[in-house]
PDB file of C-alpha atoms and ligand atoms in Angstrom:
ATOM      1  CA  UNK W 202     -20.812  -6.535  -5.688  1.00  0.00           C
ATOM      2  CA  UNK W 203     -21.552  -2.898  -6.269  1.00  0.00           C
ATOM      3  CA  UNK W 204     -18.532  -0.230  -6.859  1.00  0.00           C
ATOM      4  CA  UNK W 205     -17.860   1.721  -3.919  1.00  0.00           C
ATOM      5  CA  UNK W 206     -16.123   5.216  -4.812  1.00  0.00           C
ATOM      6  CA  UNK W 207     -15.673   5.666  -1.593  1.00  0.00           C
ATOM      7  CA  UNK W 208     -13.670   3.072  -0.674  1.00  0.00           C
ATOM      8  CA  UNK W 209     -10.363   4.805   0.149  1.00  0.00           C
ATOM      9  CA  UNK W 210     -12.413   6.106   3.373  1.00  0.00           C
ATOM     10  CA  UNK W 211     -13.380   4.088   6.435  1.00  0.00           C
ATOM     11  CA  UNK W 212     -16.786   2.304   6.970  1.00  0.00           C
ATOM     12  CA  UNK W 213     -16.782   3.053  10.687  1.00  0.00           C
ATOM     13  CA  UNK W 214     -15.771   5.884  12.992  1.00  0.00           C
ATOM     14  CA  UNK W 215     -13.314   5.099  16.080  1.00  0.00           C
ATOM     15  CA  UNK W 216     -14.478   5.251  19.426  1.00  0.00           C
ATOM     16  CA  UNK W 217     -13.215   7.577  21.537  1.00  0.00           C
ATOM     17  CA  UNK W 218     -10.360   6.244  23.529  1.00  0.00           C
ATOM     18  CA  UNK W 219      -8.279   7.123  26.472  1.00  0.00           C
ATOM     19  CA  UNK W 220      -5.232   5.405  25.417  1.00  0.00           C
ATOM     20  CA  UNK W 221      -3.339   5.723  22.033  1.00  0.00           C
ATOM     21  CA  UNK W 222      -4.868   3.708  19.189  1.00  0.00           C
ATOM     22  CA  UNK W 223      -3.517   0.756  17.919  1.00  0.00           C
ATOM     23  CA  UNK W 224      -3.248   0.680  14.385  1.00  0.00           C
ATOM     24  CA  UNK W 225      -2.546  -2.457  12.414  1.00  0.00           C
ATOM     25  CA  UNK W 226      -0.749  -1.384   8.917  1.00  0.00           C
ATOM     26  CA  UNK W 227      -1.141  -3.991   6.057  1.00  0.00           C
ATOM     27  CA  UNK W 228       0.394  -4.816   2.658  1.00  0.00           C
ATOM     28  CA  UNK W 229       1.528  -8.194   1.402  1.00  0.00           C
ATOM     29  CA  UNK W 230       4.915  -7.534   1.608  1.00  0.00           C
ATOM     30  CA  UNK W 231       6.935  -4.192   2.567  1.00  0.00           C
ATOM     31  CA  UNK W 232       5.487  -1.867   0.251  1.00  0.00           C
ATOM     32  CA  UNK W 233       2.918  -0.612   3.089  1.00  0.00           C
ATOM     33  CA  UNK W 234       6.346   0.775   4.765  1.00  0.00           C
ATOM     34  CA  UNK W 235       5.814   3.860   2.497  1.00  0.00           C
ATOM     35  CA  UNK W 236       2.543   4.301   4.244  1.00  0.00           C
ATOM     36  CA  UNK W 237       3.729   3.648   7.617  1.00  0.00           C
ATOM     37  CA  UNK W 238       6.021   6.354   7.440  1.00  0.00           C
ATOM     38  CA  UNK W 239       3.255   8.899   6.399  1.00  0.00           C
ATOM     39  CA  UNK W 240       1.240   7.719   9.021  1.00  0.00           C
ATOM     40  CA  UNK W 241       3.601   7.669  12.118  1.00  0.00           C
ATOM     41  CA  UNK W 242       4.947  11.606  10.695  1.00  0.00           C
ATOM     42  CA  UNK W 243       1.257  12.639  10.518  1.00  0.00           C
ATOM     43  CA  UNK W 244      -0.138  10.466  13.947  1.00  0.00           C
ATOM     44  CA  UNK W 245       3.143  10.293  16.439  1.00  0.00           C
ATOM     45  CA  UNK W 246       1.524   8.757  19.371  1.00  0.00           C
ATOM     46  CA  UNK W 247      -0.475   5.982  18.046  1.00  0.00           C
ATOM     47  CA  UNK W 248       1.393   2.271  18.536  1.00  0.00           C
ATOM     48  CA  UNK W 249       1.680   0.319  15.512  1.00  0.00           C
ATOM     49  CA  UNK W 250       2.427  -3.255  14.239  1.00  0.00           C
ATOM     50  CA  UNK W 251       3.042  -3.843  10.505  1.00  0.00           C
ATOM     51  CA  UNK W 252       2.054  -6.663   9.019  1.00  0.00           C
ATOM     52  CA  UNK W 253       3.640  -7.842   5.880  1.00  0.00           C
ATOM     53  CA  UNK W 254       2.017 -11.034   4.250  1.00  0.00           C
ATOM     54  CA  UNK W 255       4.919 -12.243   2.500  1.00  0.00           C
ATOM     55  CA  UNK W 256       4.179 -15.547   2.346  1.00  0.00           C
ATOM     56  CA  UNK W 257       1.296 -15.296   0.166  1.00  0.00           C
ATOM     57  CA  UNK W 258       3.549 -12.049  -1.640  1.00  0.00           C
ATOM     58  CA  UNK W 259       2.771 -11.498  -4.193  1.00  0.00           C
ATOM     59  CA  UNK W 260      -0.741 -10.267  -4.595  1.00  0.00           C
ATOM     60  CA  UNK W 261      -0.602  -9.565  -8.126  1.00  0.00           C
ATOM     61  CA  UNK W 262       0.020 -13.035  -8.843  1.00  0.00           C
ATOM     62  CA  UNK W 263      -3.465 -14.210  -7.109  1.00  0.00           C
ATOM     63  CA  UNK W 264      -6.573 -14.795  -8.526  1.00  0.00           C
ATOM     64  CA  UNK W 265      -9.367 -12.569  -7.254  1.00  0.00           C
ATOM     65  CA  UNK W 266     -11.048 -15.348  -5.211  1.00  0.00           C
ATOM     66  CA  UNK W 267      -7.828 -16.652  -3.666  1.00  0.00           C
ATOM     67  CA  UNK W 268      -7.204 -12.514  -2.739  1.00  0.00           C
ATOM     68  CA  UNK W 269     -10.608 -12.201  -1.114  1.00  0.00           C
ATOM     69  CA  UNK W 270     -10.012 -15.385   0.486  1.00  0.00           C
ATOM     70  CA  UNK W 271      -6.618 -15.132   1.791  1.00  0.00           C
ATOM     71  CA  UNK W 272      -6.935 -11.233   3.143  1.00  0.00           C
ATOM     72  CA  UNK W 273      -9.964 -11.894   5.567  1.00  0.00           C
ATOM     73  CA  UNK W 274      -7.949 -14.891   6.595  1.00  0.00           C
ATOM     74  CA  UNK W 275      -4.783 -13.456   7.940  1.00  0.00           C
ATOM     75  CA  UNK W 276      -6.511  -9.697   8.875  1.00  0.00           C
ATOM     76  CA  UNK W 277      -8.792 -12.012  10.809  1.00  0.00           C
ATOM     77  CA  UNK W 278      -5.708 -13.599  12.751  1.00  0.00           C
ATOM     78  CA  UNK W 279      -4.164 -10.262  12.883  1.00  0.00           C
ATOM     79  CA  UNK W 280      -6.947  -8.924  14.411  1.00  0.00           C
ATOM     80  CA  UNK W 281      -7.611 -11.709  16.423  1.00  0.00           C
ATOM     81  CA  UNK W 282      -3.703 -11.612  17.825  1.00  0.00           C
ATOM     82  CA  UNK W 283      -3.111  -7.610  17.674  1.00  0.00           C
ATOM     83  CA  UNK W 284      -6.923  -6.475  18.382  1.00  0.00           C
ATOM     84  CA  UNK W 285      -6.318  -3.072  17.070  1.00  0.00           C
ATOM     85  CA  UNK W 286      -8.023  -0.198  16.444  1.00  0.00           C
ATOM     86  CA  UNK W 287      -7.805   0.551  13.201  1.00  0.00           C
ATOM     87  CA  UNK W 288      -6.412  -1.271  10.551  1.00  0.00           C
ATOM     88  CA  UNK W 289      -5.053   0.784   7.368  1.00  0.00           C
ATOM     89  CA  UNK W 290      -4.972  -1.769   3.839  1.00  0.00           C
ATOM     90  CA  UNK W 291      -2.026  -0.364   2.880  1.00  0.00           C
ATOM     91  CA  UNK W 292      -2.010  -2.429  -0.981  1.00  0.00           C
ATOM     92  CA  UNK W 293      -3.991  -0.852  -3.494  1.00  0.00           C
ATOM     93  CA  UNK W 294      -4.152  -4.835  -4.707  1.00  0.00           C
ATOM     94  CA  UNK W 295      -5.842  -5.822  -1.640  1.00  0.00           C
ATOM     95  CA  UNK W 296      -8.094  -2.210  -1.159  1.00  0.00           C
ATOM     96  CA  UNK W 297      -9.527  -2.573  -4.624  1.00  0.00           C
ATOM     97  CA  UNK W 298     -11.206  -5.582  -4.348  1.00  0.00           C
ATOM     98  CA  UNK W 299     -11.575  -7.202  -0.352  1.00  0.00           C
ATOM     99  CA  UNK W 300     -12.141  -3.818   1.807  1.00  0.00           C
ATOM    100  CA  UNK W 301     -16.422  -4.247   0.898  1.00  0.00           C
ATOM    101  CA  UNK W 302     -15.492  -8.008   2.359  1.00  0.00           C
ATOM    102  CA  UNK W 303     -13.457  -6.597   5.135  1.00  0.00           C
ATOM    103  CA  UNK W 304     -15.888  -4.435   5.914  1.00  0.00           C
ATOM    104  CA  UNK W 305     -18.686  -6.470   6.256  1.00  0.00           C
ATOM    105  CA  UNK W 306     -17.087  -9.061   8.119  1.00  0.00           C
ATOM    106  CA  UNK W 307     -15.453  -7.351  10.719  1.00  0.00           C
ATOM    107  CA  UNK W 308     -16.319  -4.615  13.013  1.00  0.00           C
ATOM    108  CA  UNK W 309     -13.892  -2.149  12.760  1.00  0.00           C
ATOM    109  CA  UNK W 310     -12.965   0.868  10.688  1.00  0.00           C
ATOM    110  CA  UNK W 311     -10.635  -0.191   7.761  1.00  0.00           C
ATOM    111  CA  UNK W 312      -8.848   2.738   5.952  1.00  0.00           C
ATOM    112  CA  UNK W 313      -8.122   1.600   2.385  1.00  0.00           C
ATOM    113  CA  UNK W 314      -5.181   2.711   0.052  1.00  0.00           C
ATOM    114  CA  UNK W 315      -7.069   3.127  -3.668  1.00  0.00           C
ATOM    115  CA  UNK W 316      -5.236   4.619  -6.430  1.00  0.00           C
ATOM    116  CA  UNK W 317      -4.658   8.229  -6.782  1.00  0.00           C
ATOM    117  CA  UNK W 318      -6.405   9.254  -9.596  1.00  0.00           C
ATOM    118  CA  UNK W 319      -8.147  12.693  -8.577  1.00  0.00           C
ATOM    119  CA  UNK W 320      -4.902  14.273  -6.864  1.00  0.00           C
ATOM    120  CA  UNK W 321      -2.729  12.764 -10.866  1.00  0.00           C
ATOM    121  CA  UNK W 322      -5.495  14.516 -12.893  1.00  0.00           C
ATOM    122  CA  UNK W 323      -6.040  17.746 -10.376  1.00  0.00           C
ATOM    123  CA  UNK W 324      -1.927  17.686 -10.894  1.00  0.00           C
ATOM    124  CA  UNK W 325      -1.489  17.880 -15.064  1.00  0.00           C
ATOM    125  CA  UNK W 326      -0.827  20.055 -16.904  1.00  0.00           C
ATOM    126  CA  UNK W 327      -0.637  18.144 -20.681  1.00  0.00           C
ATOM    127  CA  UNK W 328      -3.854  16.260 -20.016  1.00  0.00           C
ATOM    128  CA  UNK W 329      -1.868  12.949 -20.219  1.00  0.00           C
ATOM    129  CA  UNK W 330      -1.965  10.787 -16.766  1.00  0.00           C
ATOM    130  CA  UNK W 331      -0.978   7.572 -16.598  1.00  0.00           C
ATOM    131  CA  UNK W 332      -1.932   4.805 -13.016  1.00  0.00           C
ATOM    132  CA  UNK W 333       0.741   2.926 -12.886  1.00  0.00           C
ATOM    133  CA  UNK W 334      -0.410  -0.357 -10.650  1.00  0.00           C
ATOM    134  CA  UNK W 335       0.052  -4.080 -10.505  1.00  0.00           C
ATOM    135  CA  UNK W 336      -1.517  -6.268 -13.107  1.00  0.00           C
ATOM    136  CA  UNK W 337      -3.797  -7.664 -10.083  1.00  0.00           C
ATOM    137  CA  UNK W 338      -5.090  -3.492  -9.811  1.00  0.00           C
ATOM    138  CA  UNK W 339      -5.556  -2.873 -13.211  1.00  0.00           C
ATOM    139  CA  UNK W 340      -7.590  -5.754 -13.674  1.00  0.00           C
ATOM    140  CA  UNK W 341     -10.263  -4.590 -10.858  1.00  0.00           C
ATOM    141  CA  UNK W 342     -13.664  -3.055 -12.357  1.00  0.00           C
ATOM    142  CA  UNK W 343     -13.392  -0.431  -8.737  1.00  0.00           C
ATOM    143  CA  UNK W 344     -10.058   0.913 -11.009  1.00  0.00           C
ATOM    144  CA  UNK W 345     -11.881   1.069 -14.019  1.00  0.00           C
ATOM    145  CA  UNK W 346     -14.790   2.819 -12.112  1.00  0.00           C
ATOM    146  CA  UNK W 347     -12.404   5.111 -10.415  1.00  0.00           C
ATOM    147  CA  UNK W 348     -11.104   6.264 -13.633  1.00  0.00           C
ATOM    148  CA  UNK W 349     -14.047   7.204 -15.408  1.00  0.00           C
ATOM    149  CA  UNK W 350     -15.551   8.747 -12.387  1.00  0.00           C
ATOM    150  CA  UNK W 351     -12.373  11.129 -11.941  1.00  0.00           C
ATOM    151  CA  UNK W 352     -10.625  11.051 -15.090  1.00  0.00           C
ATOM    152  CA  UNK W 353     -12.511  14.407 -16.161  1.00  0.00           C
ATOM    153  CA  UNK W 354     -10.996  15.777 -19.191  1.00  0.00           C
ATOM    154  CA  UNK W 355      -7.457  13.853 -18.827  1.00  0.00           C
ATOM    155  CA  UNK W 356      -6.634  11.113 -21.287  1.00  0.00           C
ATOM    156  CA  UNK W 357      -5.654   8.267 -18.037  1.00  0.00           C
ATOM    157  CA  UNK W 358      -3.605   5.429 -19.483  1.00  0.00           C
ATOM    158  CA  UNK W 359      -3.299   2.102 -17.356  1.00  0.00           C
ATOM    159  CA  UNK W 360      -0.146   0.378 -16.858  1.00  0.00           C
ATOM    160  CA  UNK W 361       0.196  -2.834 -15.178  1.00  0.00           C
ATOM    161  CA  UNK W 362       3.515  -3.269 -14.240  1.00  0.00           C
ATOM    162  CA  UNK W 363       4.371  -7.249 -13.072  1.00  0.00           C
ATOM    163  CA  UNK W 364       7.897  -7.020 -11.581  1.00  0.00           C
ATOM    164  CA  UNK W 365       7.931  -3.980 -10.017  1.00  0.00           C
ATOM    165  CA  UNK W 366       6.548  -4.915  -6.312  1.00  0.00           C
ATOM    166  CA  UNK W 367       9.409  -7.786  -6.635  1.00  0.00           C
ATOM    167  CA  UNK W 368      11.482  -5.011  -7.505  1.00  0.00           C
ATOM    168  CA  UNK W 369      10.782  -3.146  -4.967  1.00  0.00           C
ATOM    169  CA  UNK W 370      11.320  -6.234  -2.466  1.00  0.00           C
ATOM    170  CA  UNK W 371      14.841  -6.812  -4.142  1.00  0.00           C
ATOM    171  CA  UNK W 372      15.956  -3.231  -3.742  1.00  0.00           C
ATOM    172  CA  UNK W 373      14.581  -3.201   0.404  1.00  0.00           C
ATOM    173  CA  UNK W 374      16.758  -6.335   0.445  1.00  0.00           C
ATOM    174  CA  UNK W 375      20.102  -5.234  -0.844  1.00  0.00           C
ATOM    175  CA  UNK W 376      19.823  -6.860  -4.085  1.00  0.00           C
ATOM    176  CA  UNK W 377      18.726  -4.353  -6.829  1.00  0.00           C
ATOM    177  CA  UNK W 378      17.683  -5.015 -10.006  1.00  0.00           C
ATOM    178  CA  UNK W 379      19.356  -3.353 -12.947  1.00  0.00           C
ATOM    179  CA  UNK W 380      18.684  -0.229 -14.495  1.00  0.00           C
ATOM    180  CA  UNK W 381      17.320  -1.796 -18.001  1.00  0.00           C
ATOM    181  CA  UNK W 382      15.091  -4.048 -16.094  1.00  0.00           C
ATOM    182  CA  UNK W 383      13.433  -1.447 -14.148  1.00  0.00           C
ATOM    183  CA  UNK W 384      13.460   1.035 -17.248  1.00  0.00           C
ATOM    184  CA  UNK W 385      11.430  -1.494 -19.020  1.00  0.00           C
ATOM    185  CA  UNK W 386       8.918  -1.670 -16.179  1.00  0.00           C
ATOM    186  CA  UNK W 387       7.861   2.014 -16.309  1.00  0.00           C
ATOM    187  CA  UNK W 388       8.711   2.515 -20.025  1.00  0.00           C
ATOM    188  CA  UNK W 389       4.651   2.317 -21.253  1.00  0.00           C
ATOM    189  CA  UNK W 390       3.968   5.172 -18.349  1.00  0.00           C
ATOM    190  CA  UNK W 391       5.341   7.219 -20.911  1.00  0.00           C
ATOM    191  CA  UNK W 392       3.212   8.103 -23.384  1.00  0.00           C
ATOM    192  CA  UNK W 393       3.208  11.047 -26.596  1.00  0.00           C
ATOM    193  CA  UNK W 394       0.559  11.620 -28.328  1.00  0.00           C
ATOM    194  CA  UNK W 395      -0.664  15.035 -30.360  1.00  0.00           C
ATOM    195  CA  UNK W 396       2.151  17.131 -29.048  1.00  0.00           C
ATOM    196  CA  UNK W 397       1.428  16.065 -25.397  1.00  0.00           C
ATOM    197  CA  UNK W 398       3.614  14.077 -23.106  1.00  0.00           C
ATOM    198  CA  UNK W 399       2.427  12.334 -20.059  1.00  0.00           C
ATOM    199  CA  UNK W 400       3.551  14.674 -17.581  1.00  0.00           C
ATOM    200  CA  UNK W 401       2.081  12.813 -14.146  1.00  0.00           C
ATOM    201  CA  UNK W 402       2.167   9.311 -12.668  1.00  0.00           C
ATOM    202  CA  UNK W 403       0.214   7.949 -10.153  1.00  0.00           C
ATOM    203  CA  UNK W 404       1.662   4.911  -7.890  1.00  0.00           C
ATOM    204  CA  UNK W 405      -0.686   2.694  -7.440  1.00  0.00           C
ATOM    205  CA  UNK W 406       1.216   0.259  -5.343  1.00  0.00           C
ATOM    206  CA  UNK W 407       2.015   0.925  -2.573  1.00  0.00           C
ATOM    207  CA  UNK W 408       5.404  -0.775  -2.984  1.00  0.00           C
ATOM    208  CA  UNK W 409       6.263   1.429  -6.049  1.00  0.00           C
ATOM    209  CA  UNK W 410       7.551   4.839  -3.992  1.00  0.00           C
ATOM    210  CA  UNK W 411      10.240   2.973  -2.592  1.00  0.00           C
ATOM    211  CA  UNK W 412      11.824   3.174  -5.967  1.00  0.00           C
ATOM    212  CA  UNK W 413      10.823   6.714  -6.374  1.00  0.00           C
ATOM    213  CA  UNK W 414      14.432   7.616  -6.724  1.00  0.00           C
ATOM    214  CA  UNK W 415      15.462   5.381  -9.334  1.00  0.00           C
ATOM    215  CA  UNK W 416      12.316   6.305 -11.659  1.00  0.00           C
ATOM    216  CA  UNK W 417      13.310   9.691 -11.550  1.00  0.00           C
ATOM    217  CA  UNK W 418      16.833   8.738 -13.255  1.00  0.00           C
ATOM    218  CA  UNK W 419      15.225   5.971 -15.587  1.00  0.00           C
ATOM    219  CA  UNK W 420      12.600   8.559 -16.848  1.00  0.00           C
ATOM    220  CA  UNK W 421      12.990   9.675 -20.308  1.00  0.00           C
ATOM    221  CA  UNK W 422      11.670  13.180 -19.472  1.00  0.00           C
ATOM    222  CA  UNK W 423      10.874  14.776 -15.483  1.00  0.00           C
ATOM    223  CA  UNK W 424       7.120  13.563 -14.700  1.00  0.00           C
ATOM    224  CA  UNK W 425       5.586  14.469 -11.120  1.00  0.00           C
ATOM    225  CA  UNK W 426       5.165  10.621  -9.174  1.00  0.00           C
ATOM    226  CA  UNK W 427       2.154  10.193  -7.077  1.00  0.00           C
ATOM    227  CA  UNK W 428       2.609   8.640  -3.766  1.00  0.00           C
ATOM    228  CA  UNK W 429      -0.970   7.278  -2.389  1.00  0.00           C
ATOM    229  CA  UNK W 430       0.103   7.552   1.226  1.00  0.00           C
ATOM    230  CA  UNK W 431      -0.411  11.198   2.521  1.00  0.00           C
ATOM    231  CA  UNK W 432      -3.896  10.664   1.714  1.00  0.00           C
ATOM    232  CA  UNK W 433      -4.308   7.233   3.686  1.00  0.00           C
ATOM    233  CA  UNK W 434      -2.522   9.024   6.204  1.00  0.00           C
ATOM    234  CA  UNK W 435      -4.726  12.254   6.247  1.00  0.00           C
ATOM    235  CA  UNK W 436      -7.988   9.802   5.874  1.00  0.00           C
ATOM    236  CA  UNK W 437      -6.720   8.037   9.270  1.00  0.00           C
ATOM    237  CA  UNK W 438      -5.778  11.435  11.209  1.00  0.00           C
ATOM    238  CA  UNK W 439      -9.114  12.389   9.941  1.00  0.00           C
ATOM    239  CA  UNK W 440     -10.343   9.320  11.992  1.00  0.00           C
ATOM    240  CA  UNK W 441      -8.008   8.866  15.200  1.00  0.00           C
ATOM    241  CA  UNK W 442      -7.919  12.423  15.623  1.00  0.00           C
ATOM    242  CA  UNK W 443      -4.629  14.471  16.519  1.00  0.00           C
ATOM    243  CA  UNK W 444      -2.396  13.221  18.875  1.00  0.00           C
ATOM    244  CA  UNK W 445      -2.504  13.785  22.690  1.00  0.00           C
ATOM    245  CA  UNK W 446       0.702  16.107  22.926  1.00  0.00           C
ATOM    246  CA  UNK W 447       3.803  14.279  24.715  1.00  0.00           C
ATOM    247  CA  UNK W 448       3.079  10.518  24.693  1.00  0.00           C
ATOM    248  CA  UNK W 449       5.868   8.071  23.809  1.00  0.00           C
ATOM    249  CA  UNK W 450       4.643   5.387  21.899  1.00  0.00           C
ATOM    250  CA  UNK W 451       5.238   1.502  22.296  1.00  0.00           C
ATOM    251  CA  UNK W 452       8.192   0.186  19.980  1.00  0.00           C
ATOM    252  CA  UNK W 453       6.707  -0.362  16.628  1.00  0.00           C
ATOM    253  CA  UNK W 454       6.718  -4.186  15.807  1.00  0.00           C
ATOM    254  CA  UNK W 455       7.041  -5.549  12.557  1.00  0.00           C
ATOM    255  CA  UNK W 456       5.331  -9.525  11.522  1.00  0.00           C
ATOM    256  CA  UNK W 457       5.887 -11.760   8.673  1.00  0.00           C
ATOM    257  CA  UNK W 458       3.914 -14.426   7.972  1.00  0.00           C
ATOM    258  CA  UNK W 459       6.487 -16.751   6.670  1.00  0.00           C
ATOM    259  CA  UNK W 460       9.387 -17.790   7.578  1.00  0.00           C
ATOM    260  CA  UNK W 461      11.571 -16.587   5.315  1.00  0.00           C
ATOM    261  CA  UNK W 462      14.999 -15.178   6.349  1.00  0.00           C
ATOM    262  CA  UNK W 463      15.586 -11.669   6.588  1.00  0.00           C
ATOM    263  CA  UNK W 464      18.728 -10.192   4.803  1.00  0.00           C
ATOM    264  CA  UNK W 465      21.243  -8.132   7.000  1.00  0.00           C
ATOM    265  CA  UNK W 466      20.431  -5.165   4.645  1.00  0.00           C
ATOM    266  CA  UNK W 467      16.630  -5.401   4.847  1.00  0.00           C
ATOM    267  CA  UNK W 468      16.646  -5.677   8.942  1.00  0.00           C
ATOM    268  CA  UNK W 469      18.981  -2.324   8.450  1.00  0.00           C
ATOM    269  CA  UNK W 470      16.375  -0.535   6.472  1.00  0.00           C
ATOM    270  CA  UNK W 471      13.957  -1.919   8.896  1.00  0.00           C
ATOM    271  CA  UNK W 472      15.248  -0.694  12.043  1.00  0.00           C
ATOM    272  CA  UNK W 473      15.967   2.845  10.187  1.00  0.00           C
ATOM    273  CA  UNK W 474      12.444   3.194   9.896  1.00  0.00           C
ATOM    274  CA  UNK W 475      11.824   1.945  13.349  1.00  0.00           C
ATOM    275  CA  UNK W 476      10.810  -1.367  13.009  1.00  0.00           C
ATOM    276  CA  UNK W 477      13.926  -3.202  15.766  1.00  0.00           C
ATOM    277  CA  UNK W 478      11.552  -6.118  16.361  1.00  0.00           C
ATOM    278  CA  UNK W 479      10.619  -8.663  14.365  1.00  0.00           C
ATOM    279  CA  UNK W 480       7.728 -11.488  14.795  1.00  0.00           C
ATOM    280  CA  UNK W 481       6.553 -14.360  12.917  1.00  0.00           C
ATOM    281  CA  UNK W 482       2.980 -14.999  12.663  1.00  0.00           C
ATOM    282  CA  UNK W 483       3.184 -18.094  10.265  1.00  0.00           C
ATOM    283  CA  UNK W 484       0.301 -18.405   8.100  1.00  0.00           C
ATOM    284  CA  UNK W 485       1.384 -20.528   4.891  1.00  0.00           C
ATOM    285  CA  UNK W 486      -0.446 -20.088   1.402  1.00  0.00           C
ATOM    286  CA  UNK W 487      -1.886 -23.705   1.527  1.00  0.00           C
TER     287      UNK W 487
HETATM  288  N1  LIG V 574       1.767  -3.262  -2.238  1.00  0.00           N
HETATM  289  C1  LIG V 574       0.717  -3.822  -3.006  1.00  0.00           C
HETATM  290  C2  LIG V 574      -0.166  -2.749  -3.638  1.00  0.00           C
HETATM  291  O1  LIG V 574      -0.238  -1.643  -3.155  1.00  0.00           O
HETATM  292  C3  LIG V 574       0.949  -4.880  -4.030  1.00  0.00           C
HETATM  293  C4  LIG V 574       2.087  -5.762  -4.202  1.00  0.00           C
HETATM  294  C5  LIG V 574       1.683  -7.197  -4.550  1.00  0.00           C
HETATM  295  O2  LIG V 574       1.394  -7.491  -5.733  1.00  0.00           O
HETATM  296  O3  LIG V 574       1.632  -7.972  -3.604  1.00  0.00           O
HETATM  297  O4  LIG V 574      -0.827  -2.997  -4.615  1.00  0.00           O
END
């Protein structure tokens, strides 16, 4: 399967509609939140569902077949339920190696979420950038590719980080980890080297900005965090088009595909971001 730079961007243009799109946000857990907000600041009107597939979560932990395997599975039943518009990959995990299968298998534009590598290296300063990602991410040959097609002059280091999308889950949940665990998560994102210092991150999961915060207090010196999602959301404004002026959308829904209990604390940080109602489309990891 050839490389495709391009795969941040969508395969397909949207027809024009004359109703608000529905767009179908994706991650494997909540991580894609981040990118929900970006996109419901930047495209009001549209109606949304987010889909979270936590009972296959997480994606880090599969093996690239089982990934492939298991995304055009539930998008397909997604799609199939929701029929949207336009669905946004919202997991770098997932973008990285099934969009070219998502693409080809269904007829709809897909935006992807791909590491941030050109907007970390147009951001340095010192020359030292490090992609911080999940192990599944830094193990794709598309991040590789990405690298040495934008890394220009920068000296990229790749860290894959294996607890942090749990982390990220636990903190959503009310139950964070501690400081020293998350420290020792981001501690190789740090890097010195011939009087330089690493002096830009990019997030390359989409769960990581929800810990944002904390990173900033755990760093050992200030570094500027990438977030992917203004760019997914630009890429998908770029596709809807602006909203009509004065429309009030539908409720935003929110599925799961397991049926795992939600803590009281994460349906509070769910409804604070809009999400009141919650479904169940039950798809278990066989
Ligand atoms: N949120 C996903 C991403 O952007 C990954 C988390 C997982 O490993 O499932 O990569």
């Amino acid at each position: 399967m050839g490389v495709d730079l391009f795969a941040g961007l969508a395969n397909t243009t949207l027809p024009r509609l004359d109703r608000a799109p529905k767009i179908l946000v994706f991650d494997s857990g909540l991580g894609g939140l981040t990118v929900l907000s970006e996109l419901t600041a930047a495209l009001a009107s549209a109606d949304y569902v987010y889909a979270a597939d936590d009972a296959a979560f997480p994606y880090g932990g599969l093996t690239d077949e089982a990934l492939v395997s298991r995304v055009l599975a539930v998008i397909g039943r997604l799609i199939e339920r929701e029929r949207p518009d336009l669905v946004v990959v919202a997991c770098n995990t997932a973008s990285t190696l099934a969009l070219p299968a998502l693409r080809a298998r269904f007829d709809l534009p897909f935006v992807g979420t791909v590491p941030a590598i050109k907007p970390a290296v147009a951001a340095t300063q010192s020359g030292l950038v490090t992609v911080l990602a999940t192990p599944g991410t830094v193990r794709r040959e598309h991040t590789r590719t990405m690298i040495e097609a934008f890394a220009g002059g920068a000296d990229v280091t790749l860290v894959g980080a294996p607890n942090l999308a749990a982390f990220a889950e636990a903190e959503l949940r009310g139950a964070p980890v501690d400081d020293a665990e998350l420290a020792a998560e981001i501690a190789p994102c740090f890097v010195e080297a011939g009087g330089r210092r690493t002096d830009t991150v990019a997030l390359a999961c989409t769960h990581f900005p929800l810990l944002t915060r904390r990173f900033k207090q755990l760093a050992p010196w200030p570094v500027g965090w990438i977030d992917p999602a203004p760019a997914v959301a630009k890429r998908a404004v770029a596709l809807v088009g602006e909203s009509p002026e004065g429309r009030v959308r539908a409720p935003m829904r929110c599925l799961f595909t397991s049926d795992r209990p939600l803590p009281k604390p994460l349906i509070a940080a769910l409804e604070a971001r809009g999400l009141g109602t919650i479904e169940r489309e039950r798809l278990p990891l066989n």
